[in-house]
Amino acid sequence: MTFGARLQHHRKAAGLSQEELSERSGVSVRAISDMERGRARSPQRRTTEALLDALDLDEPAREELRRLARTGRVTLPGPVWSLPMYVADLVGRDAELDAIAAKDRGLVVVHGAAGTGKTSLAVRAAHLLEARFPDGQLLIELEGSTPPLQRLLKDLGVAAGHLPEDTNGQIRLYRSLLAGRRLLLVLDGARTEEEVRTLAADLPGCLTIVTSRRRLAGLAGATWIRLGGLTEEAAVELLASIISAQRVEADPKTARELVRLCGMLPLALRIAGNRLASRPRWPLGHLAEQIEERRLAALTAGDLEVRGAFEVSLAHLPDDAKLVFRRLGLLIGTHVTPDLAAELAGIGVAEAEQALEELTDVSLLDADDLGYSIHGLVRTFANGLIDATDDDAHRRMLARLLETTVTAGVLFGQTGDARRVSPRGRTDIPAARRWLDEHRDLMPEIIEQAQHKGLHDDVARAVIALSHYAAIEPSPIWEHVYRAALASTCQPWQEIVVLTQLGWVLFDVVDRPADALEVLTRAARLAESTGETGHIGWVWLVASAAHSGLGDLEKAERVCREAIEWMREPVDVLYARSVLGVLWQRMNRPDDAVGIHEEVANELRAFACTTYELSALGRTVWWLGLALIQAGRPDDAVSALTEAEKVYERAQMTSWRARALWHRAEAHRAAGRLAESDEDLLKALEGFRASGDGVREIETLRALADNAKSRGDDSACLRHLQDSLAACERWDTDATRKIAAEVRECLSRG
């Protein structure tokens, strides 16, 4: 409905001719005629008011005619454009740009944590889509002193004098200006759905891109795009684009460390890059050291600041959410559940879950399969908010983590005096496995903090409960765990168990049998002096393996037989007998070894169902396979090692399954089946990488190189050796440096 059409309607309803209306209003007949025919669509305000008085209209009708007159005076002045220049070095966001480019109308919400580059993405997308929206591209920053709708109308060409006084009038004017237009609008920094509903260009032919720290899940029909941190590769690329590729290529290892310290967060990377770019003589390591020491304080450059971005996200949250967030600064690791958040904050689980959801809404947390996760830099920010009032919460959290470790750890089996540790809670194997896998590498930090708080008994119980999980997931980290835990053992039996576990790690994981034997001798003397002999069978069993590692096989056999005599549980006895078979293999008695392994395997097959029992069965048939290879029976070895693989898969023992595959590849190679050997080695390689077993990853690559050399494929052999050398440099331990020297020598020989 136009002003002229509505004017004619009211004139006729009043029974007036154009001449009579002219006489009453003082407006010429020609002007009234031009208005009614649409030739004059926007009368001046004084003319409009004269006609309204002459028609004696009520207030709603008068306001309608005023609005139509104003609308007629405002037109979109051709294409409008208010985008800032786009960020030229936007990297790692191709998938998100493609998702936006797939839209030619409607609403896209780009949401994510502060500093992830939401605005940069939206602006780049708007520039890329310029040809598709010929009537213009506008960006409105929603935070500001002037209401955003008024700023939007101003950008659309509405003069201040033509601006309706009330919001509803402004909205109607805005909609009328967009009608029939193809325009792209960026709403930057939205806080609420209502804000977006008011401003979105939701007419056919228009596209609105919204950026927000919140997901704004209440917006019907929207397409949501969540931004997180960059991949490490993209983060290094972004850093190189700021400081030059040459500086990154000169020190790639430090560049990777620097982007990890920045959490792959674009804002943090830009700040780090800007600081380095303005200081061309700084080595990358200098800034990395500053960030390690001062974290968020070091991530400031000019008006860019990581801390300030996080503060904005936190500012408008309820008190419970702020309390939970502050206490998350105490968190060890990156994951939190509602139960743990409730423990930390001293509130109910329902209230804690609501707080976690509110923190997720503003992208300070991310929801995941384990509950909620917190970005490393965000946790650093939260930690900076901690004060003395949070000390009790810290202690409660540590006690809970350790007790959860006990509850999860005992499900993987207990032996000897380790059976004296009983859980106070309940869980199931899958949940226990997920929890322990998530927290394994955090155990040294948990133990250190708990000891500082005096939670020594909790530490001892947790570490003892982990003994069989540690065997399932062997890692050098267990040496740190068991050495640290010795300071918390309050009773002799606890110290004996922990010393035994430390001896196992020293022998079986880090290959230091002499150190292992020293620790185990200490455990045996303590057992003798205190009468605490409940674990002595395991002390002797690990000691026998250590003697074997030192080459004293006869003593190893004697000690192993003594261990068998001391074992109290049937499955422990069977396991120890299998170890005796391993010793016979090393003593070049493969037939005897095959015989005892087959006997033990037959007994274990009859009842093995728990994780510990399956572990014992898997080890036995694995050792059987090795003995069969030694006995010159590779086909039988393949059968035994296939059984071991299946048992380990059933027990979810990833690294041990990879070992079975590695040795099955050895059996295939012994039988001349190089293709099958390669297939098993590639599967084993995947398992070793997944479990973080660097040494075996490297040895598997060398085995692949040997197979390639046997086939006469020099190119593949060279590639596998080069990959193994790169893996040596990546892991960089004493063992891998020794292997690297061997590989370099091999490469030099061609």
XYZ file of C-alpha atoms in Angstrom:
750
model
C 0.000 0.000 0.000
C 1.447 3.374 -1.091
C 0.871 6.770 0.476
C -1.182 7.904 -2.547
C -3.457 4.875 -2.542
C -4.125 5.205 1.174
C -4.743 8.950 0.839
C -7.338 8.325 -1.882
C -9.027 5.687 0.301
C -9.392 8.086 3.238
C -10.558 10.994 0.988
C -13.342 8.942 -0.535
C -14.321 7.506 2.853
C -14.748 11.108 4.053
C -16.935 11.887 1.015
C -14.573 14.569 -0.263
C -13.530 15.449 -3.779
C -9.936 16.458 -4.520
C -11.091 20.079 -4.767
C -12.838 19.906 -1.369
C -9.763 18.306 0.280
C -7.599 21.014 -1.332
C -9.844 23.731 0.096
C -9.717 22.207 3.618
C -5.957 21.498 3.667
C -4.488 24.292 1.615
C -2.678 21.725 -0.572
C -3.141 22.279 -4.280
C -5.479 20.030 -6.303
C -2.597 19.184 -8.637
C -0.392 18.061 -5.732
C -3.194 15.862 -4.327
C -3.762 14.372 -7.772
C -0.024 13.635 -8.231
C 0.107 11.948 -4.826
C -2.942 9.745 -5.464
C -1.624 8.706 -8.900
C 1.807 7.830 -7.410
C 3.652 10.553 -9.278
C 4.583 12.156 -5.951
C 5.211 9.398 -3.430
C 6.913 11.315 -0.623
C 5.185 14.539 0.506
C 7.011 16.773 2.918
C 6.131 16.455 6.581
C 4.238 19.805 6.651
C 2.113 18.731 3.641
C 1.383 15.368 5.235
C 0.237 16.928 8.493
C -2.066 19.376 6.644
C -3.799 16.514 4.829
C -4.146 14.488 8.062
C -5.828 17.446 9.813
C -8.146 18.040 6.868
C -9.253 14.391 6.834
C -9.796 14.413 10.635
C -8.280 10.899 10.983
C -7.833 8.988 14.226
C -4.301 8.433 15.549
C -3.675 4.909 14.091
C -4.700 6.073 10.618
C -2.620 9.256 10.963
C 0.473 7.210 12.004
C -0.001 4.861 9.058
C -0.060 7.721 6.567
C 2.989 9.307 8.211
C 4.895 5.994 7.875
C 3.917 5.616 4.213
C 5.019 9.166 3.541
C 8.397 8.551 5.208
C 8.864 5.277 3.317
C 8.138 7.030 0.066
C 10.850 9.570 0.837
C 13.512 6.823 1.464
C 14.936 4.612 -1.266
C 17.971 2.373 -1.332
C 20.644 4.559 -2.970
C 22.031 1.904 -5.289
C 24.535 -0.666 -3.989
C 25.577 -0.077 -0.369
C 28.852 -1.310 1.079
C 30.270 -1.072 4.598
C 32.540 -4.106 4.900
C 36.021 -3.731 6.369
C 38.911 -5.078 4.344
C 39.213 -8.819 4.715
C 42.125 -10.585 6.411
C 44.429 -11.597 3.563
C 46.060 -14.479 5.445
C 42.934 -16.350 6.573
C 44.002 -20.016 6.611
C 42.491 -23.364 7.495
C 38.879 -22.277 6.941
C 38.162 -23.533 3.416
C 35.440 -25.944 4.553
C 33.643 -23.200 6.465
C 33.870 -20.775 3.518
C 32.442 -23.451 1.237
C 29.539 -23.999 3.645
C 28.669 -20.294 3.592
C 29.093 -20.087 -0.182
C 26.485 -22.820 -0.545
C 23.851 -20.411 0.830
C 22.185 -17.832 -1.398
C 19.635 -16.677 1.185
C 18.673 -17.219 4.813
C 20.751 -17.185 7.986
C 24.219 -18.509 8.861
C 25.459 -18.429 12.472
C 29.244 -18.588 12.889
C 29.848 -19.324 16.562
C 32.880 -20.189 18.646
C 35.222 -19.077 21.389
C 36.810 -15.659 21.544
C 39.795 -15.410 19.248
C 38.830 -18.135 16.775
C 38.454 -15.709 13.867
C 34.670 -15.567 13.482
C 34.598 -11.998 12.168
C 37.503 -12.622 9.798
C 35.687 -15.620 8.345
C 32.397 -13.737 7.948
C 34.058 -10.740 6.269
C 36.041 -12.934 3.880
C 32.871 -14.835 2.952
C 31.016 -11.570 2.343
C 33.756 -10.346 -0.002
C 33.789 -13.635 -1.890
C 30.004 -13.446 -2.395
C 29.970 -9.822 -3.568
C 28.868 -10.652 -7.116
C 25.929 -12.694 -5.848
C 24.504 -9.775 -3.852
C 24.649 -6.768 -6.182
C 22.617 -4.473 -3.909
C 25.330 -4.459 -1.277
C 27.184 -6.012 1.635
C 26.922 -4.445 5.090
C 28.586 -5.208 8.421
C 27.046 -3.974 11.662
C 28.980 -4.338 14.921
C 26.229 -4.984 17.422
C 28.113 -3.534 20.373
C 28.087 0.262 20.401
C 26.447 3.342 21.837
C 24.058 3.874 18.911
C 21.339 1.227 18.569
C 22.335 -1.168 15.753
C 19.028 -0.783 13.886
C 19.585 2.961 13.599
C 23.143 2.398 12.380
C 21.833 -0.111 9.859
C 19.235 2.331 8.524
C 21.890 5.025 8.265
C 24.085 2.686 6.203
C 21.061 2.028 3.991
C 20.832 5.757 3.240
C 18.136 6.908 5.668
C 18.818 10.478 6.748
C 18.428 11.298 10.431
C 15.432 13.508 9.709
C 13.581 10.633 8.038
C 14.217 8.150 10.816
C 11.030 6.995 12.599
C 11.108 7.746 16.292
C 9.844 4.364 17.507
C 11.459 0.950 17.010
C 8.470 -0.586 15.256
C 8.499 2.194 12.700
C 12.208 1.701 12.152
C 11.717 -2.045 11.643
C 8.939 -1.457 9.103
C 11.085 1.042 7.229
C 14.009 -1.404 7.249
C 11.867 -4.206 5.830
C 10.471 -1.962 3.113
C 13.976 -0.964 2.029
C 15.051 -4.581 1.674
C 12.006 -5.659 -0.330
C 13.061 -6.934 -3.754
C 16.768 -6.415 -3.020
C 19.693 -8.861 -3.051
C 21.802 -7.842 -0.076
C 24.261 -9.580 2.286
C 24.340 -8.502 5.920
C 26.955 -9.396 8.554
C 25.778 -9.027 12.163
C 28.970 -9.118 14.197
C 28.948 -10.051 17.891
C 25.323 -11.090 18.474
C 24.408 -11.966 22.058
C 20.748 -13.026 21.788
C 18.408 -14.631 19.298
C 15.994 -11.689 19.586
C 18.716 -9.304 18.490
C 19.208 -11.375 15.332
C 15.483 -11.770 14.651
C 15.097 -7.965 14.709
C 18.000 -7.210 12.380
C 18.348 -10.208 10.064
C 17.789 -9.564 6.371
C 15.276 -12.400 6.222
C 13.641 -11.539 2.896
C 14.034 -13.529 -0.340
C 17.321 -12.728 -2.019
C 19.114 -11.662 1.174
C 21.676 -13.546 3.262
C 22.595 -12.768 6.874
C 25.847 -14.012 8.454
C 25.866 -13.752 12.244
C 28.966 -14.066 14.419
C 28.534 -14.905 18.079
C 30.264 -16.482 21.031
C 26.924 -18.217 21.641
C 25.420 -20.899 19.447
C 22.055 -19.060 19.339
C 20.282 -22.378 19.048
C 16.821 -20.790 19.128
C 17.089 -19.338 15.613
C 14.785 -21.342 13.381
C 16.123 -22.375 9.984
C 19.688 -21.241 10.612
C 22.842 -22.972 9.419
C 25.345 -23.231 12.275
C 29.101 -23.244 11.725
C 31.265 -23.761 14.794
C 34.819 -22.417 14.763
C 37.485 -23.973 16.936
C 41.262 -23.796 16.877
C 43.222 -24.407 13.701
C 45.025 -27.619 12.870
C 48.729 -27.534 13.676
C 49.555 -27.365 9.957
C 47.221 -24.399 9.379
C 48.482 -22.684 12.544
C 52.090 -22.909 11.336
C 50.962 -21.588 7.940
C 49.292 -18.601 9.627
C 52.416 -17.885 11.687
C 54.568 -18.079 8.553
C 52.286 -15.649 6.716
C 52.902 -13.064 9.444
C 56.602 -13.501 10.234
C 57.769 -14.966 6.863
C 58.151 -18.541 5.766
C 61.944 -18.239 6.058
C 61.851 -17.696 9.837
C 59.560 -20.688 10.283
C 61.615 -22.929 7.995
C 64.765 -21.964 9.892
C 63.348 -23.390 13.132
C 60.312 -25.599 12.353
C 60.418 -27.475 15.672
C 60.133 -24.266 17.723
C 57.451 -22.963 15.344
C 55.341 -26.043 16.089
C 55.932 -25.602 19.813
C 54.942 -21.947 19.565
C 51.624 -22.669 17.833
C 50.876 -25.348 20.437
C 51.527 -22.807 23.208
C 49.058 -20.517 21.434
C 46.549 -23.360 21.464
C 46.210 -23.043 17.651
C 43.934 -20.078 18.420
C 44.009 -17.530 15.539
C 43.924 -14.473 17.832
C 46.812 -15.792 19.947
C 48.748 -16.703 16.810
C 48.250 -13.231 15.352
C 49.474 -11.638 18.568
C 52.506 -13.925 18.675
C 53.155 -13.316 14.989
C 52.853 -9.537 15.349
C 55.283 -9.513 18.267
C 57.811 -11.533 16.297
C 57.285 -9.507 13.112
C 58.037 -6.280 14.994
C 61.169 -7.876 16.498
C 62.957 -9.502 13.538
C 66.041 -10.353 15.615
C 64.130 -12.393 18.167
C 64.534 -16.152 17.791
C 61.214 -17.984 17.913
C 62.332 -19.709 21.095
C 62.527 -16.398 22.959
C 58.802 -15.752 22.565
C 58.021 -19.417 23.309
C 59.871 -19.050 26.632
C 57.925 -15.874 27.451
C 54.598 -17.583 26.764
C 55.579 -20.609 28.858
C 56.456 -18.311 31.758
C 53.706 -15.692 31.486
C 51.112 -17.267 29.136
C 48.270 -14.759 28.663
C 50.350 -11.791 29.804
C 52.767 -12.503 26.951
C 49.964 -12.758 24.392
C 49.367 -9.027 24.028
C 50.300 -6.861 21.071
C 48.959 -3.332 20.676
C 45.193 -3.431 21.064
C 45.072 -7.215 20.608
C 44.782 -9.170 23.858
C 43.698 -12.765 24.484
C 42.738 -12.175 28.134
C 40.349 -9.339 27.253
C 38.559 -11.495 24.691
C 37.891 -14.163 27.334
C 36.766 -11.578 29.894
C 34.035 -10.379 27.539
C 32.680 -13.940 27.237
C 32.557 -14.366 31.010
C 31.192 -10.951 31.951
C 27.453 -11.500 31.519
C 27.153 -15.032 32.943
C 25.264 -15.960 36.150
C 27.205 -16.307 39.408
C 27.136 -20.133 39.411
C 28.663 -20.225 35.939
C 31.370 -17.761 36.982
C 32.162 -19.850 40.082
C 32.362 -23.096 38.095
C 34.552 -21.411 35.500
C 36.964 -20.068 38.118
C 37.240 -23.483 39.753
C 37.976 -25.042 36.363
C 41.292 -23.258 36.694
C 42.139 -26.026 39.172
C 41.340 -28.718 36.613
C 44.037 -31.210 35.655
C 43.575 -32.080 32.017
C 41.014 -30.675 29.631
C 37.806 -32.560 30.460
C 35.172 -32.023 33.126
C 31.889 -33.764 33.920
C 28.915 -32.288 35.786
C 29.823 -34.464 38.814
C 33.373 -33.117 38.945
C 32.197 -29.543 38.351
C 29.728 -29.924 41.247
C 32.556 -31.198 43.457
C 34.762 -28.285 42.474
C 32.118 -25.606 42.959
C 30.346 -27.106 45.997
C 26.947 -26.973 44.269
C 24.419 -29.553 43.115
C 25.034 -31.639 40.000
C 22.013 -30.131 38.221
C 23.241 -26.599 38.952
C 26.749 -27.551 37.822
C 25.442 -28.985 34.565
C 23.455 -25.801 33.928
C 26.591 -23.754 34.568
C 28.601 -25.927 32.167
C 25.912 -25.466 29.520
C 26.024 -21.688 29.983
C 29.808 -21.740 29.640
C 29.405 -23.844 26.510
C 26.866 -21.370 25.128
C 29.507 -18.624 25.204
C 32.154 -21.023 23.821
C 34.349 -21.063 26.932
C 33.774 -24.838 26.957
C 33.034 -27.441 24.279
C 30.636 -30.340 24.730
C 32.137 -33.732 23.849
C 31.619 -37.463 24.408
C 33.279 -37.296 27.831
C 31.283 -34.318 29.084
C 32.861 -30.927 28.462
C 36.354 -29.864 27.432
C 38.234 -26.644 28.047
C 40.811 -25.094 25.732
C 44.310 -24.791 27.190
C 44.442 -20.991 27.000
C 40.931 -20.711 28.445
C 42.012 -22.892 31.376
C 45.039 -20.645 31.861
C 42.670 -17.669 32.032
C 40.492 -19.499 34.586
C 43.558 -20.415 36.632
C 44.465 -16.747 36.858
C 41.172 -16.150 38.685
C 41.916 -18.691 41.461
C 42.394 -17.384 44.995
C 42.906 -18.794 48.507
C 39.174 -19.506 48.922
C 39.479 -22.260 46.315
C 41.938 -24.423 48.272
C 39.329 -26.837 49.669
C 37.863 -27.289 46.192
C 41.322 -28.180 44.907
C 41.740 -30.848 47.567
C 38.280 -32.286 46.864
C 39.019 -32.504 43.171
C 42.316 -34.328 43.699
C 40.729 -36.809 46.098
C 37.969 -37.467 43.583
C 40.420 -37.993 40.715
C 42.443 -40.472 42.745
C 39.390 -42.392 43.942
C 38.072 -42.553 40.376
C 41.461 -43.975 39.406
C 41.049 -46.714 42.008
C 37.507 -47.523 40.868
C 38.603 -47.765 37.247
C 42.001 -49.400 37.802
C 40.904 -52.429 39.807
C 38.646 -53.571 36.958
C 41.739 -54.466 34.931
C 42.968 -57.009 37.462
C 44.754 -57.244 40.799
C 47.536 -59.551 41.886
C 49.316 -60.314 45.136
C 48.998 -57.624 47.773
C 47.540 -55.243 45.186
C 44.267 -57.051 45.947
C 44.223 -55.249 49.280
C 43.041 -52.090 47.505
C 39.241 -51.977 47.266
C 37.233 -49.379 45.338
C 34.640 -47.172 46.999
C 32.650 -46.579 43.830
C 31.434 -48.515 40.812
C 31.840 -48.238 37.061
C 32.088 -50.540 34.042
C 35.020 -51.559 31.868
C 34.273 -49.279 28.872
C 33.816 -46.217 31.089
C 36.897 -47.138 33.140
C 38.967 -47.562 30.006
C 37.894 -44.205 28.589
C 38.622 -42.463 31.869
C 42.058 -44.039 32.354
C 43.069 -43.468 28.728
C 42.122 -39.809 29.132
C 43.999 -39.339 32.424
C 47.013 -41.634 31.991
C 49.447 -38.922 30.931
C 48.108 -36.604 33.644
C 48.954 -38.991 36.489
C 52.347 -37.430 37.359
C 50.703 -34.011 37.714
C 47.791 -35.441 39.738
C 50.201 -37.238 42.068
C 52.433 -34.210 42.535
C 49.537 -31.926 43.435
C 47.915 -34.542 45.697
C 51.162 -35.093 47.595
C 51.468 -31.349 48.054
C 48.020 -31.455 49.686
C 49.020 -34.396 51.914
C 46.798 -36.992 50.182
C 49.414 -39.735 50.468
C 47.160 -42.700 51.160
C 44.942 -41.696 48.233
C 48.021 -41.593 45.982
C 49.275 -45.011 47.098
C 45.866 -46.647 46.634
C 45.433 -45.161 43.157
C 48.873 -46.131 41.892
C 48.588 -49.690 43.206
C 45.169 -50.028 41.572
C 46.718 -49.065 38.233
C 49.162 -51.980 38.088
C 47.389 -54.083 35.445
C 46.132 -51.167 33.426
C 49.776 -50.071 33.236
C 50.696 -53.500 31.862
C 47.976 -53.177 29.221
C 49.194 -49.703 28.231
C 52.982 -49.801 28.777
C 54.581 -46.367 28.667
C 57.718 -44.696 30.058
C 55.393 -42.396 31.994
C 54.857 -45.192 34.528
C 58.436 -44.816 35.766
C 57.605 -41.244 36.806
C 54.329 -42.402 38.358
C 55.817 -45.206 40.472
C 58.908 -43.282 41.543
C 56.756 -40.373 42.688
C 54.312 -42.682 44.464
C 57.066 -44.209 46.637
C 56.995 -41.029 48.722
C 53.334 -41.723 49.548
C 53.573 -45.370 50.592
C 52.737 -45.389 54.298
C 52.817 -49.144 54.889
C 55.475 -51.741 53.936
C 53.140 -53.774 51.716
C 52.305 -50.659 49.721
C 55.980 -49.882 49.206
C 56.674 -53.481 48.106
C 53.903 -53.386 45.497
C 55.020 -50.020 44.128
C 58.675 -51.100 44.024
C 57.669 -54.231 42.117
C 55.760 -52.189 39.577
C 58.700 -49.822 39.224
C 60.976 -52.812 38.647
C 58.637 -54.054 35.910
C 58.720 -50.668 34.149
C 62.515 -50.463 34.364
C 62.922 -53.916 32.841
C 60.027 -54.338 30.427
C 59.318 -50.775 29.280
C 62.551 -48.772 29.404
C 64.997 -51.721 29.082
C 67.147 -51.093 32.176
C 67.360 -54.555 33.778
C 70.194 -53.665 36.164
C 68.185 -50.762 37.622
C 65.155 -53.044 37.792
C 67.059 -55.681 39.759
C 68.294 -53.098 42.247
C 64.727 -51.933 42.930
C 63.388 -55.499 43.179
C 66.142 -56.509 45.609
C 65.072 -53.602 47.804
C 61.468 -54.854 47.654
C 62.523 -58.415 48.582
C 64.567 -57.209 51.591
C 61.646 -55.114 52.802
C 59.321 -58.119 52.511
C 61.768 -60.275 54.472
C 62.303 -57.701 57.231
C 58.603 -56.927 57.712
C 57.059 -60.326 57.028
C 54.875 -58.772 54.317
C 55.247 -61.606 51.789
C 51.883 -61.356 50.040
C 53.492 -59.862 46.947
C 56.832 -61.658 47.009
C 55.861 -64.022 44.180
C 55.557 -61.029 41.845
C 58.792 -59.553 43.159
C 60.628 -62.752 42.195
C 58.827 -63.082 38.862
C 59.859 -59.630 37.684
C 63.339 -60.200 39.143
C 63.686 -63.380 37.078
C 62.928 -61.357 33.932
C 65.536 -58.789 34.982
C 68.166 -61.528 35.460
C 67.269 -62.750 31.993
C 67.752 -59.265 30.614
C 71.231 -59.215 32.123
C 72.041 -62.556 30.458
C 72.071 -64.710 33.624
C 69.528 -67.234 32.355
C 70.235 -70.002 34.865
C 69.629 -67.683 37.808
C 66.590 -66.307 36.044
C 65.160 -69.848 35.824
C 65.813 -70.539 39.531
C 64.189 -67.279 40.609
C 61.210 -67.900 38.315
C 60.610 -71.344 39.833
C 60.718 -69.726 43.278
C 58.182 -67.147 42.098
C 55.839 -69.937 40.973
C 56.003 -71.451 44.452
C 55.054 -68.152 46.069
C 52.071 -67.388 43.800
C 48.735 -67.766 45.610
C 46.093 -67.433 42.875
C 45.692 -70.014 40.046
C 45.851 -67.430 37.267
C 49.014 -65.950 38.812
C 50.614 -69.412 38.857
C 49.729 -69.955 35.197
C 51.142 -66.596 34.225
C 54.410 -67.339 36.053
C 54.682 -70.714 34.272
C 54.407 -68.885 30.946
C 57.291 -66.637 31.995
C 59.295 -69.814 32.635
C 58.535 -70.801 29.035
C 59.919 -67.469 27.829
C 63.127 -68.162 29.722
C 63.390 -71.575 28.045
C 63.076 -69.845 24.683
C 66.029 -67.648 25.568
C 67.906 -70.746 26.747
C 67.451 -72.214 23.256
C 64.904 -74.782 24.411
C 62.064 -73.926 21.998
C 60.348 -77.310 22.200
C 60.155 -77.119 26.005
C 58.866 -73.561 25.691
C 56.199 -74.612 23.174
C 55.109 -77.420 25.481
C 54.617 -75.291 28.614
C 52.947 -72.466 26.673
C 50.468 -74.904 25.149
C 49.695 -76.384 28.581
C 49.107 -72.969 30.141
C 47.082 -71.763 27.151
C 44.788 -74.784 27.342
C 44.103 -74.155 31.028
C 43.522 -70.434 30.544
C 41.177 -70.931 27.577
C 38.831 -72.827 29.879
C 37.984 -69.813 32.036
C 39.613 -66.590 30.819
C 37.022 -63.790 30.701
C 38.208 -60.873 32.863
C 40.648 -58.352 31.465
C 43.469 -59.742 33.588
C 42.716 -63.345 32.561
C 42.497 -62.372 28.899
C 45.777 -60.508 29.284
C 47.422 -63.654 30.669
C 45.990 -65.769 27.832
C 47.069 -63.247 25.216
C 50.611 -63.147 26.561
C 50.795 -66.944 26.659
C 49.674 -67.563 23.059
C 51.846 -64.638 21.935
C 54.865 -66.224 23.611
C 53.809 -69.535 22.086
C 53.946 -67.927 18.641
C 57.467 -66.654 19.298
C 58.589 -70.083 20.462
C 57.107 -71.668 17.321
C 59.010 -69.217 15.120
C 62.177 -70.170 16.972
C 61.327 -73.860 16.521
C 61.089 -73.390 12.749
C 57.275 -73.733 12.588
C 56.167 -70.385 11.064
C 52.718 -71.574 9.942
C 51.875 -72.796 13.460
C 53.269 -69.500 14.765
C 50.850 -67.578 12.523
C 47.940 -69.520 14.039
C 49.086 -68.822 17.617
C 49.726 -65.156 16.938
C 46.340 -64.803 15.223
C 44.749 -66.121 18.418
C 46.823 -63.644 20.437
C 45.659 -60.799 18.194
C 42.018 -61.750 18.697
C 42.409 -62.102 22.468
C 44.089 -58.708 22.707
C 41.394 -57.170 20.540
C 38.735 -58.617 22.837
C 40.569 -57.183 25.846
C 41.032 -53.813 24.064
C 44.800 -54.031 24.498
C 45.835 -51.894 21.529
C 49.597 -51.898 21.973
C 49.755 -55.634 22.690
C 47.575 -56.398 19.670
C 50.082 -54.411 17.622
C 52.911 -56.524 19.063
C 51.099 -59.722 18.065
C 50.677 -58.371 14.536
C 54.349 -57.383 14.424
C 55.466 -60.896 15.304
C 52.898 -62.486 12.977
C 54.550 -60.420 10.247
C 57.837 -61.988 11.360
C 56.299 -65.443 11.012
C 54.958 -64.662 7.525
C 58.389 -63.381 6.531
C 60.011 -66.589 7.820
C 57.580 -68.515 5.589
C 58.453 -66.339 2.595
C 55.114 -64.485 2.504
C 56.322 -60.881 2.205
C 52.977 -59.437 1.091
C 51.207 -60.827 4.182
C 54.140 -59.655 6.312
C 53.777 -56.111 4.959
C 50.043 -56.141 5.621
C 50.562 -57.095 9.277
C 53.375 -54.576 9.711
C 51.177 -51.741 8.436
C 48.425 -52.722 10.895
C 50.986 -52.929 13.699
C 52.350 -49.512 12.731
C 48.894 -48.011 13.121
C 48.534 -49.596 16.581
C 51.950 -48.440 17.801
C 51.229 -44.894 16.660
C 47.825 -44.942 18.354
C 49.347 -46.087 21.652
C 52.337 -43.720 21.456
C 54.957 -46.514 21.310
C 57.684 -44.621 19.480
C 60.399 -47.296 19.606
C 58.178 -50.003 18.138
C 56.838 -47.593 15.514
C 60.424 -47.059 14.386
C 61.279 -50.775 14.450
C 58.167 -51.533 12.386
C 59.264 -49.051 9.739
C 62.677 -50.722 9.670
C 61.003 -54.121 9.249
C 59.035 -52.742 6.297
C 62.337 -51.505 4.855
C 63.848 -55.010 5.255
C 60.883 -56.548 3.432
C 61.205 -54.020 0.616
C 64.921 -54.753 0.325
C 64.179 -58.485 0.133
C 61.812 -57.794 -2.786
C 64.443 -55.657 -4.488
C 62.337 -52.509 -4.086
C 65.091 -50.030 -3.248
C 62.776 -47.005 -3.502
C 60.343 -48.369 -0.879
C 63.247 -49.441 1.320
C 64.681 -45.916 1.239
C 61.276 -44.366 1.957
C 60.672 -46.569 5.007
C 64.165 -45.891 6.379
C 63.684 -42.141 5.953
C 60.305 -42.391 7.719
C 61.934 -44.295 10.573
C 64.620 -41.615 10.878
C 61.952 -38.883 10.990
C 60.171 -40.835 13.727
C 63.434 -41.076 15.683
C 63.775 -37.297 15.561
C 60.150 -36.835 16.576
C 60.390 -39.068 19.661
C 63.988 -38.064 20.537
C 64.861 -40.400 23.436
C 68.088 -42.225 24.296
C 66.707 -45.372 22.632
C 65.570 -43.593 19.477
C 68.846 -41.683 19.159
C 70.685 -45.026 19.193
C 68.365 -46.384 16.505
C 68.739 -43.174 14.474
C 72.520 -43.679 14.378
C 72.007 -47.199 13.009
C 69.543 -45.962 10.378
C 71.887 -43.165 9.248
C 74.694 -45.692 8.880
C 72.413 -47.907 6.823
C 71.401 -44.972 4.615
C 75.030 -43.950 4.121
C 75.831 -47.460 2.834
C 73.025 -47.093 0.305
